[in-house]
Amino acid sequence: MSLYLSETLSKKKHGFEYGALDIKSHLEKLCFSEIVSTSMMIFSPRTNTRMPMSSWVCHFHISKKVLKQNQLDLESVVSSLNKQYANRKKELKLDVIDLDIQSKNHCSWDDKAMEDDRVCITVTVLEASRHDYLELDAIRLVLIPFLLDSPVKGYREIKKVDILWVDRPKAPQRNKKGFAGELFLKVTMHGVRGKRSFWSALLETCLPIMDMIDWTRSHPDNIRQCCSVYGIDAGRSIFLADLESAVSDTGKAMLREHLLLVADSLSVTGEFVALNPKGWSRQRQAESTPAPFAQACFSSPSQCFLKAAKEGVTDELEGSIDALAWGKVPSFGTGDQFEIIISPKNHGFSTPVVDVYGFLSRTATLPKKKAVRATSSSLPKSDEFTVQPFPLLDTALSKAVKTLDGKGLTRSQLRMIFTWDDMEKLSRSLKRILYNYEIDATLNELDGRLLMMALLFHPNRDEKIGPGFKGIKVANSKHGNARCFEVVRTDGTTEDFSYHKCVLGATEIIAPKRVNFYKAKYLRNGTVQPGAV
């Protein structure tokens, strides 16, 4: 479970830090064995008592310093032991009526107790009758381990309590360093029995510290339990937050609409299902949509097909996995039909460019068929059309040129214009251009401008350009059987270069912390290969 701190703690200096420590101290289990320094059994027969008492008395010695460090006293320890015995005495399975637990500042059987500043707790067994004696081994092997395992602070069901930090960009800054986020506690529980859930058990243990916790945001981390406590909407919100956090940790960017689609797909039946064959099967059963082909993709295809044949099930192949299992093209997006037509004539666009995401979201008003025309003044010598998703053209290109020449923007200003995502788009675009042209083919004007801009980031750009720049073409590398770009100079000579070195040079300026990541992701063995100069 995750417990978030109440805003009332902010009224005190370091209130959140001290509050988190107080909650941890209140909840986390401290066993009797962790504060006991010495345990022993003393033979001490008692004959002048009303109740039959065992002749063996257990002595537990505790240092006063240890009690103080754990914010305990003798009375609270004795009270906790009595409470634990009352709740768990059935686990002992001993013929015992009760335990007489007492605290003493001095142990008469150990003179060293006073010298070491220790106190003593004695435990005597009240037997069922004077004729039934509790054996020594029963006390040594059963009773003493039971007492030492009993918690004197915190709660037995709580395994551990961790104080963690979560980054929240929209959260107020709660420290001098200006980090936006907050402290919270991660509580791990086990051993809750009966009909009580873990969450209800935790609520009972937190009653004395209710005001220190923000219960509007605290929740069970288990999605099923969260839904059972707060409802499906709360469970969906928590799942979405966890999913966003997990995606962010991978360093990848993902549209929120896609994450919402995942959350909606898993909760469409009114309860969350797991991302496994069992959860998928439960969801299809709730929707009354049989899909034996999709189920066969997970496990036991022969059994799935045999069962479906006996029941006469019809598979409509509505999902993507279903269609792929049968060899059909799966339906993506809106399902509307359109074609991309390349025209050799430069007619230009008669209508302004349409937002792709806005276009695809209008599923209700889409016509039956659309034709999107794209023109180009000089097509590459390739069967494929080069798509340019990278926006570093026109005004951005001129700014980059001036910056690298030392006459324009500073490097810090350049970082404000471009991002790491632009570097990845640049790498993908350059690779696509490299393989979309035939060998010795000169790049068209649009691709040539993009390569010229990338070349400006090359560490040896002056040597590559030489007497002057005329154009760029695709060629075979002189150092191996691989493709590369070549600069065509004004004097007719050529010089090959690696586009990876260009992107690395740009990354060192735009996102220097991502240089090693780029090498590991895009380069073999983390280095530019020989022949890519």
PDB file of N, CA and C in Angstrom, residues 147 199 243 250 262 280 290 325 329 404 423 439-440 515 518:
ATOM      1  N   LEU A 147       7.169 -15.858  22.735  1.00  0.00           N
ATOM      2  CA  LEU A 147       7.308 -14.535  23.340  1.00  0.00           C
ATOM      3  C   LEU A 147       8.320 -13.676  22.585  1.00  0.00           C
ATOM      4  N   TRP A 199      -6.104  -3.680   3.188  1.00  0.00           N
ATOM      5  CA  TRP A 199      -6.369  -2.242   3.334  1.00  0.00           C
ATOM      6  C   TRP A 199      -7.144  -1.946   4.608  1.00  0.00           C
ATOM      7  N   LEU A 243       1.198   3.338 -14.994  1.00  0.00           N
ATOM      8  CA  LEU A 243       1.618   3.074 -16.370  1.00  0.00           C
ATOM      9  C   LEU A 243       2.443   4.237 -16.915  1.00  0.00           C
ATOM     10  N   THR A 250      11.390   4.248 -18.773  1.00  0.00           N
ATOM     11  CA  THR A 250      12.088   3.663 -19.917  1.00  0.00           C
ATOM     12  C   THR A 250      12.747   4.716 -20.786  1.00  0.00           C
ATOM     13  N   VAL A 262      -5.055   1.700 -23.320  1.00  0.00           N
ATOM     14  CA  VAL A 262      -4.673   0.485 -22.587  1.00  0.00           C
ATOM     15  C   VAL A 262      -5.512   0.332 -21.329  1.00  0.00           C
ATOM     16  N   TRP A 280      -7.163 -12.277 -20.330  1.00  0.00           N
ATOM     17  CA  TRP A 280      -7.748 -12.075 -21.651  1.00  0.00           C
ATOM     18  C   TRP A 280      -8.972 -12.963 -21.850  1.00  0.00           C
ATOM     19  N   PRO A 290     -16.313 -14.991 -28.487  1.00  0.00           N
ATOM     20  CA  PRO A 290     -15.337 -16.090 -28.576  1.00  0.00           C
ATOM     21  C   PRO A 290     -14.267 -15.779 -29.611  1.00  0.00           C
ATOM     22  N   ALA A 325      -3.306 -14.279 -36.793  1.00  0.00           N
ATOM     23  CA  ALA A 325      -3.264 -15.731 -36.638  1.00  0.00           C
ATOM     24  C   ALA A 325      -3.830 -16.445 -37.863  1.00  0.00           C
ATOM     25  N   VAL A 329      -4.763  -9.204 -43.022  1.00  0.00           N
ATOM     26  CA  VAL A 329      -4.203  -7.905 -42.645  1.00  0.00           C
ATOM     27  C   VAL A 329      -5.050  -7.317 -41.530  1.00  0.00           C
ATOM     28  N   LEU A 404      27.043  27.396 -35.363  1.00  0.00           N
ATOM     29  CA  LEU A 404      28.279  26.645 -35.502  1.00  0.00           C
ATOM     30  C   LEU A 404      29.399  27.495 -36.079  1.00  0.00           C
ATOM     31  N   MET A 423      17.025  14.847 -32.178  1.00  0.00           N
ATOM     32  CA  MET A 423      18.223  14.098 -32.545  1.00  0.00           C
ATOM     33  C   MET A 423      17.867  12.691 -33.022  1.00  0.00           C
ATOM     34  N   ILE A 439      23.185   3.708 -55.540  1.00  0.00           N
ATOM     35  CA  ILE A 439      24.582   4.074 -55.415  1.00  0.00           C
ATOM     36  C   ILE A 439      24.935   5.099 -56.499  1.00  0.00           C
ATOM     37  N   ASP A 440      25.699   6.134 -56.113  1.00  0.00           N
ATOM     38  CA  ASP A 440      26.138   7.238 -56.978  1.00  0.00           C
ATOM     39  C   ASP A 440      25.000   8.180 -57.345  1.00  0.00           C
ATOM     40  N   VAL A 515      24.621  11.073 -25.052  1.00  0.00           N
ATOM     41  CA  VAL A 515      25.622  10.610 -26.006  1.00  0.00           C
ATOM     42  C   VAL A 515      25.879   9.113 -25.856  1.00  0.00           C
ATOM     43  N   TYR A 518      22.980   7.095 -27.069  1.00  0.00           N
ATOM     44  CA  TYR A 518      22.908   7.012 -28.528  1.00  0.00           C
ATOM     45  C   TYR A 518      23.906   5.984 -29.049  1.00  0.00           C
TER      46      TYR A 518
END
